[in-house]
Structure formats: C-alpha cells, structure tokens
C-alpha cells in the first residue's frame, strides 16, 4: 500500500535558519506529491506540489523536488521566519487509479524562535 | 480562504448520539473527500464522492456514512458516537484528478463527552 514517512518533530529553529523536513514515500504507480501546512486552529493549506519525477514545487520560499530514485520529497527553506511556525504534512495521491484520496505523513511541527 | 465551507465549526455531544457534518465544496469542484484528524491516528482518509457517487472508501467505520447531493454539497453522518470519535473532521474538494490539489475546509471539531 501507499505510505508517507516524515521526520519526527518538533523541529526548533532560530529565525533565518535553514530548514529541511524529510519526507519519503512508498507507492505503487506514479504518485503526485504535496506539502500541506496547518497553522494553529486552522485547516490544511496547500504549500506546494510536484506531479512527476524531477519536478520542483515552490511557494513562499519553500521548495521540494520529486526524487523518484530515492522516493523522497524533502521540504526546504533557506531562511525561516517566526510566521512559518506550523505543522507541515507531506502527502501523496495516486495517479494511475480512480482513487484520489491523499495519504498523509504524521506531520512535523516547526517552531521558529525570534 | 480555500472556498470550502464546513459547518458547524464545533460540536459537543454525548456518547450514543448521532451528528451530521456538512461541507460545501469550492465552486466547480466535483470531488469531495472526508478526513479525520486525531492525535493517535493522524490524518486519515474516510470517504470520497465524485459528482454524487461514492468513489472510494478508506478507514471509515460502519457507524459512519456520507452522501453527496445534486448541488454537490456533502454530509458526513456519525452515529452511535463513542469517546474515540472525538476528532477534527475535514472536508476537502478538488476537480477530481490526482495532479490537482485538494483544498481543505477549516474542519469541524467534534467532542464527545
């Protein structure tokens, strides 16, 4: 079956530090990959996506590259801000079946200190 | 604003009761998905509807059911509630293809006393 594994949190960084949140996946077929962010008390917001191997998704300074050879989709940001404090979820969606439901990782809490 | 509307925002009820959660998808989206977020299980897919028809089922209990109406809004019905059903229930919508992202509502927080 499909699964997504994320690094354990919380991740605590100082403002302007470099961020990496690891995500690896297991899937049959050819999944699309997503990062969602959940701010306290809110729903999930799409952060970025990639739909095929070597695609790079980017948004708001965050980037992630779809690596088929390592089955990874690590999230990176060069300089984090306090406002980036949230829970980040890596997710996949199968493309080769009619089932489009997202399979999520367990989430990684990021805390950025001033 | 994702364009997905969920009501109510909060529900407090007792064990054994039945509740209905409502979701209005983004304009133009034909697919609706329901997810449950709990501390012990994380984010789990429950069920998907596409243009009124059930498309896929995930880890949905037999006590739970859903439907999507002709105007594309959806309802999730939870019955014979147990303490363990306390969770945040999210609705998401999309155009229906895997490459297009799902857009999430703000969720309904269900508390069982």
mmCIF file of C-alpha atoms in Angstrom:
data_model
loop_
_atom_site.group_PDB
_atom_site.id
_atom_site.type_symbol
_atom_site.label_atom_id
_atom_site.label_comp_id
_atom_site.label_asym_id
_atom_site.label_seq_id
_atom_site.Cartn_x
_atom_site.Cartn_y
_atom_site.Cartn_z
ATOM 1 C CA UNK A 1 0.000 0.000 0.000
ATOM 2 C CA UNK A 2 0.854 3.656 -0.027
ATOM 3 C CA UNK A 3 2.636 5.294 2.857
ATOM 4 C CA UNK A 4 4.452 8.509 3.699
ATOM 5 C CA UNK A 5 7.142 8.830 6.339
ATOM 6 C CA UNK A 6 8.167 12.187 7.774
ATOM 7 C CA UNK A 7 10.865 13.111 10.207
ATOM 8 C CA UNK A 8 9.792 13.337 13.820
ATOM 9 C CA UNK A 9 9.222 16.734 15.307
ATOM 10 C CA UNK A 10 9.170 19.186 16.782
ATOM 11 C CA UNK A 11 11.850 20.961 14.815
ATOM 12 C CA UNK A 12 13.013 24.089 16.615
ATOM 13 C CA UNK A 13 14.987 26.690 14.692
ATOM 14 C CA UNK A 14 16.076 30.266 15.135
ATOM 15 C CA UNK A 15 14.801 32.894 12.728
ATOM 16 C CA UNK A 16 16.736 32.973 9.411
ATOM 17 C CA UNK A 17 17.987 29.395 9.855
ATOM 18 C CA UNK A 18 17.864 26.835 7.045
ATOM 19 C CA UNK A 19 15.011 24.333 7.161
ATOM 20 C CA UNK A 20 14.847 20.777 5.916
ATOM 21 C CA UNK A 21 11.941 18.448 6.668
ATOM 22 C CA UNK A 22 12.496 14.955 5.317
ATOM 23 C CA UNK A 23 9.750 13.029 3.560
ATOM 24 C CA UNK A 24 9.960 9.628 1.902
ATOM 25 C CA UNK A 25 7.168 7.668 0.327
ATOM 26 C CA UNK A 26 6.152 4.194 -0.745
ATOM 27 C CA UNK A 27 3.651 3.882 -3.544
ATOM 28 C CA UNK A 28 2.801 1.664 -6.455
ATOM 29 C CA UNK A 29 2.275 3.517 -9.668
ATOM 30 C CA UNK A 30 3.137 7.154 -10.132
ATOM 31 C CA UNK A 31 2.018 9.403 -7.308
ATOM 32 C CA UNK A 32 1.646 13.145 -7.199
ATOM 33 C CA UNK A 33 3.339 14.642 -4.155
ATOM 34 C CA UNK A 34 2.230 17.533 -1.972
ATOM 35 C CA UNK A 35 3.229 19.540 1.063
ATOM 36 C CA UNK A 36 0.423 20.984 3.179
ATOM 37 C CA UNK A 37 0.771 23.355 6.130
ATOM 38 C CA UNK A 38 -1.545 23.636 9.116
ATOM 39 C CA UNK A 39 -1.389 26.766 11.254
ATOM 40 C CA UNK A 40 -2.796 26.590 14.787
ATOM 41 C CA UNK A 41 -6.569 26.310 14.810
ATOM 42 C CA UNK A 42 -6.830 26.239 11.024
ATOM 43 C CA UNK A 43 -7.342 23.744 8.216
ATOM 44 C CA UNK A 44 -4.707 22.454 5.850
ATOM 45 C CA UNK A 45 -3.366 24.757 3.169
ATOM 46 C CA UNK A 46 -1.582 23.548 0.084
ATOM 47 C CA UNK A 47 2.018 24.739 0.190
ATOM 48 C CA UNK A 48 3.418 23.180 -2.983
ATOM 49 C CA UNK A 49 3.111 20.189 -5.278
ATOM 50 C CA UNK A 50 5.007 18.101 -7.849
ATOM 51 C CA UNK A 51 3.392 15.678 -10.236
ATOM 52 C CA UNK A 52 6.291 13.834 -11.865
ATOM 53 C CA UNK A 53 9.893 12.860 -11.280
ATOM 54 C CA UNK A 54 12.403 15.742 -11.077
ATOM 55 C CA UNK A 55 9.626 18.335 -10.812
ATOM 56 C CA UNK A 56 10.369 21.074 -8.278
ATOM 57 C CA UNK A 57 7.470 22.619 -6.420
ATOM 58 C CA UNK A 58 7.980 26.034 -4.844
ATOM 59 C CA UNK A 59 5.939 28.605 -2.968
ATOM 60 C CA UNK A 60 6.621 31.339 -0.386
ATOM 61 C CA UNK A 61 10.333 30.479 -0.318
ATOM 62 C CA UNK A 62 9.703 26.781 0.283
ATOM 63 C CA UNK A 63 10.916 24.193 -2.234
ATOM 64 C CA UNK A 64 10.706 20.435 -2.689
ATOM 65 C CA UNK A 65 11.962 18.224 -5.521
ATOM 66 C CA UNK A 66 10.303 14.948 -6.546
ATOM 67 C CA UNK A 67 13.119 12.362 -6.409
ATOM 68 C CA UNK A 68 11.938 9.067 -7.830
ATOM 69 C CA UNK A 69 15.287 7.322 -7.364
ATOM 70 C CA UNK A 70 15.262 7.965 -3.610
ATOM 71 C CA UNK A 71 11.442 8.113 -3.276
ATOM 72 C CA UNK A 72 11.782 11.401 -1.453
ATOM 73 C CA UNK A 73 10.188 14.847 -1.425
ATOM 74 C CA UNK A 74 12.094 16.830 1.188
ATOM 75 C CA UNK A 75 10.875 20.310 2.088
ATOM 76 C CA UNK A 76 13.449 23.111 2.289
ATOM 77 C CA UNK A 77 13.533 26.813 3.002
ATOM 78 C CA UNK A 78 16.603 28.957 3.053
ATOM 79 C CA UNK A 79 15.604 31.374 5.812
ATOM 80 C CA UNK A 80 12.677 30.643 8.117
ATOM 81 C CA UNK A 81 10.557 33.258 9.860
ATOM 82 C CA UNK A 82 8.577 33.130 13.082
ATOM 83 C CA UNK A 83 5.427 33.152 10.949
ATOM 84 C CA UNK A 84 6.453 29.783 9.446
ATOM 85 C CA UNK A 85 5.742 28.073 12.769
ATOM 86 C CA UNK A 86 3.146 25.434 11.938
ATOM 87 C CA UNK A 87 2.694 21.720 11.309
ATOM 88 C CA UNK A 88 3.836 20.505 7.890
ATOM 89 C CA UNK A 89 2.360 17.424 6.211
ATOM 90 C CA UNK A 90 3.785 15.532 3.284
ATOM 91 C CA UNK A 91 1.168 13.688 1.217
ATOM 92 C CA UNK A 92 0.773 11.657 -1.929
ATOM 93 C CA UNK A 93 -2.045 10.914 -4.343
ATOM 94 C CA UNK A 94 -2.064 8.021 -6.759
ATOM 95 C CA UNK A 95 -2.388 8.992 -10.416
ATOM 96 C CA UNK A 96 -2.958 5.628 -12.008
ATOM 97 C CA UNK A 97 -6.183 4.666 -10.301
ATOM 98 C CA UNK A 98 -9.536 6.267 -9.752
ATOM 99 C CA UNK A 99 -8.759 6.724 -6.086
ATOM 100 C CA UNK A 100 -7.524 10.254 -5.480
ATOM 101 C CA UNK A 101 -7.514 10.332 -1.716
ATOM 102 C CA UNK A 102 -4.421 11.731 -0.063
ATOM 103 C CA UNK A 103 -2.175 9.588 2.070
ATOM 104 C CA UNK A 104 -0.541 11.791 4.697
ATOM 105 C CA UNK A 105 2.580 11.552 6.754
ATOM 106 C CA UNK A 106 2.335 12.050 10.501
ATOM 107 C CA UNK A 107 3.194 15.739 10.289
ATOM 108 C CA UNK A 108 6.228 17.674 11.516
ATOM 109 C CA UNK A 109 5.793 20.571 13.904
ATOM 110 C CA UNK A 110 8.110 23.506 13.199
ATOM 111 C CA UNK A 111 8.795 26.088 15.891
ATOM 112 C CA UNK A 112 10.767 29.166 14.859
ATOM 113 C CA UNK A 113 12.137 31.323 17.646
ATOM 114 C CA UNK A 114 12.947 35.022 17.243
ATOM 115 C CA UNK B 1 -9.897 31.315 2.095
ATOM 116 C CA UNK B 2 -9.939 27.877 0.443
ATOM 117 C CA UNK B 3 -13.522 28.203 -0.778
ATOM 118 C CA UNK B 4 -14.549 25.043 1.078
ATOM 119 C CA UNK B 5 -17.131 25.666 3.786
ATOM 120 C CA UNK B 6 -17.731 23.337 6.709
ATOM 121 C CA UNK B 7 -20.430 23.639 9.320
ATOM 122 C CA UNK B 8 -20.624 23.601 12.233
ATOM 123 C CA UNK B 9 -17.167 24.578 13.470
ATOM 124 C CA UNK B 10 -17.669 22.858 16.791
ATOM 125 C CA UNK B 11 -19.952 20.086 18.001
ATOM 126 C CA UNK B 12 -20.251 18.833 21.531
ATOM 127 C CA UNK B 13 -22.419 15.818 22.149
ATOM 128 C CA UNK B 14 -22.682 12.664 24.217
ATOM 129 C CA UNK B 15 -21.924 9.013 23.616
ATOM 130 C CA UNK B 16 -24.571 7.147 21.670
ATOM 131 C CA UNK B 17 -25.772 10.228 19.825
ATOM 132 C CA UNK B 18 -25.842 10.971 16.101
ATOM 133 C CA UNK B 19 -24.475 14.054 14.340
ATOM 134 C CA UNK B 20 -24.304 15.404 10.801
ATOM 135 C CA UNK B 21 -21.385 17.387 9.447
ATOM 136 C CA UNK B 22 -21.878 19.474 6.338
ATOM 137 C CA UNK B 23 -19.479 20.512 3.582
ATOM 138 C CA UNK B 24 -19.862 22.837 0.598
ATOM 139 C CA UNK B 25 -17.063 22.352 -1.937
ATOM 140 C CA UNK B 26 -15.305 25.034 -3.941
ATOM 141 C CA UNK B 27 -17.222 26.246 -6.932
ATOM 142 C CA UNK B 28 -16.549 23.920 -9.855
ATOM 143 C CA UNK B 29 -15.097 21.066 -7.799
ATOM 144 C CA UNK B 30 -16.835 17.741 -8.338
ATOM 145 C CA UNK B 31 -14.939 15.624 -5.806
ATOM 146 C CA UNK B 32 -15.453 15.772 -2.074
ATOM 147 C CA UNK B 33 -13.272 13.959 0.431
ATOM 148 C CA UNK B 34 -13.696 13.469 4.158
ATOM 149 C CA UNK B 35 -10.740 13.067 6.513
ATOM 150 C CA UNK B 36 -10.443 12.504 10.237
ATOM 151 C CA UNK B 37 -7.601 14.042 12.227
ATOM 152 C CA UNK B 38 -6.934 12.655 15.680
ATOM 153 C CA UNK B 39 -3.920 12.671 17.956
ATOM 154 C CA UNK B 40 -3.422 8.914 17.859
ATOM 155 C CA UNK B 41 -4.321 8.172 14.222
ATOM 156 C CA UNK B 42 -3.136 11.329 12.488
ATOM 157 C CA UNK B 43 -4.878 12.360 9.259
ATOM 158 C CA UNK B 44 -6.887 9.510 7.790
ATOM 159 C CA UNK B 45 -8.992 9.361 4.672
ATOM 160 C CA UNK B 46 -12.588 8.329 5.271
ATOM 161 C CA UNK B 47 -14.513 8.507 2.016
ATOM 162 C CA UNK B 48 -14.626 10.203 -1.399
ATOM 163 C CA UNK B 49 -17.545 11.228 -3.590
ATOM 164 C CA UNK B 50 -17.371 12.332 -7.183
ATOM 165 C CA UNK B 51 -20.344 14.084 -8.765
ATOM 166 C CA UNK B 52 -22.797 12.405 -6.436
ATOM 167 C CA UNK B 53 -21.374 8.905 -6.476
ATOM 168 C CA UNK B 54 -19.177 7.172 -3.934
ATOM 169 C CA UNK B 55 -15.715 6.762 -5.461
ATOM 170 C CA UNK B 56 -13.509 5.365 -2.736
ATOM 171 C CA UNK B 57 -13.599 4.303 0.877
ATOM 172 C CA UNK B 58 -10.825 4.500 3.398
ATOM 173 C CA UNK B 59 -10.834 3.773 7.106
ATOM 174 C CA UNK B 60 -14.483 4.624 7.611
ATOM 175 C CA UNK B 61 -16.399 2.854 10.352
ATOM 176 C CA UNK B 62 -19.730 1.189 9.614
ATOM 177 C CA UNK B 63 -21.327 3.643 12.056
ATOM 178 C CA UNK B 64 -20.333 6.459 9.714
ATOM 179 C CA UNK B 65 -21.912 7.241 6.363
ATOM 180 C CA UNK B 66 -21.818 10.049 3.856
ATOM 181 C CA UNK B 67 -23.553 11.298 0.761
ATOM 182 C CA UNK B 68 -23.140 13.969 -1.886
ATOM 183 C CA UNK B 69 -26.227 15.787 -3.094
ATOM 184 C CA UNK B 70 -27.092 17.065 -6.590
ATOM 185 C CA UNK B 71 -25.847 20.547 -5.668
ATOM 186 C CA UNK B 72 -22.530 18.825 -4.775
ATOM 187 C CA UNK B 73 -22.573 19.605 -1.073
ATOM 188 C CA UNK B 74 -21.830 16.637 1.129
ATOM 189 C CA UNK B 75 -22.819 15.423 4.567
ATOM 190 C CA UNK B 76 -20.994 13.051 6.880
ATOM 191 C CA UNK B 77 -23.234 11.237 9.342
ATOM 192 C CA UNK B 78 -21.739 9.809 12.504
ATOM 193 C CA UNK B 79 -23.940 7.598 14.685
ATOM 194 C CA UNK B 80 -23.705 5.663 17.950
ATOM 195 C CA UNK B 81 -20.901 8.001 18.883
ATOM 196 C CA UNK B 82 -18.078 6.801 21.096
ATOM 197 C CA UNK B 83 -15.478 8.743 23.043
ATOM 198 C CA UNK B 84 -12.875 7.717 20.471
ATOM 199 C CA UNK B 85 -14.765 9.519 17.717
ATOM 200 C CA UNK B 86 -13.667 12.844 19.170
ATOM 201 C CA UNK B 87 -11.546 14.388 16.434
ATOM 202 C CA UNK B 88 -11.272 17.116 13.848
ATOM 203 C CA UNK B 89 -13.152 16.206 10.677
ATOM 204 C CA UNK B 90 -12.025 17.855 7.475
ATOM 205 C CA UNK B 91 -13.714 18.107 4.144
ATOM 206 C CA UNK B 92 -11.675 18.723 1.016
ATOM 207 C CA UNK B 93 -12.645 19.258 -2.580
ATOM 208 C CA UNK B 94 -10.932 19.087 -5.939
ATOM 209 C CA UNK B 95 -11.737 18.901 -9.615
ATOM 210 C CA UNK B 96 -11.105 15.171 -9.342
ATOM 211 C CA UNK B 97 -7.747 14.464 -10.950
ATOM 212 C CA UNK B 98 -4.766 13.322 -8.910
ATOM 213 C CA UNK B 99 -2.481 16.063 -10.169
ATOM 214 C CA UNK B 100 -4.790 18.776 -8.957
ATOM 215 C CA UNK B 101 -4.567 19.558 -5.255
ATOM 216 C CA UNK B 102 -7.306 19.149 -2.748
ATOM 217 C CA UNK B 103 -8.485 22.267 -0.952
ATOM 218 C CA UNK B 104 -9.455 21.867 2.659
ATOM 219 C CA UNK B 105 -12.097 23.452 4.811
ATOM 220 C CA UNK B 106 -11.376 24.641 8.343
ATOM 221 C CA UNK B 107 -12.821 21.466 9.831
ATOM 222 C CA UNK B 108 -15.454 20.543 12.368
ATOM 223 C CA UNK B 109 -14.186 19.774 15.844
ATOM 224 C CA UNK B 110 -16.276 17.006 17.379
ATOM 225 C CA UNK B 111 -16.098 16.484 21.125
ATOM 226 C CA UNK B 112 -17.823 13.500 22.695
ATOM 227 C CA UNK B 113 -18.497 13.807 26.415
#
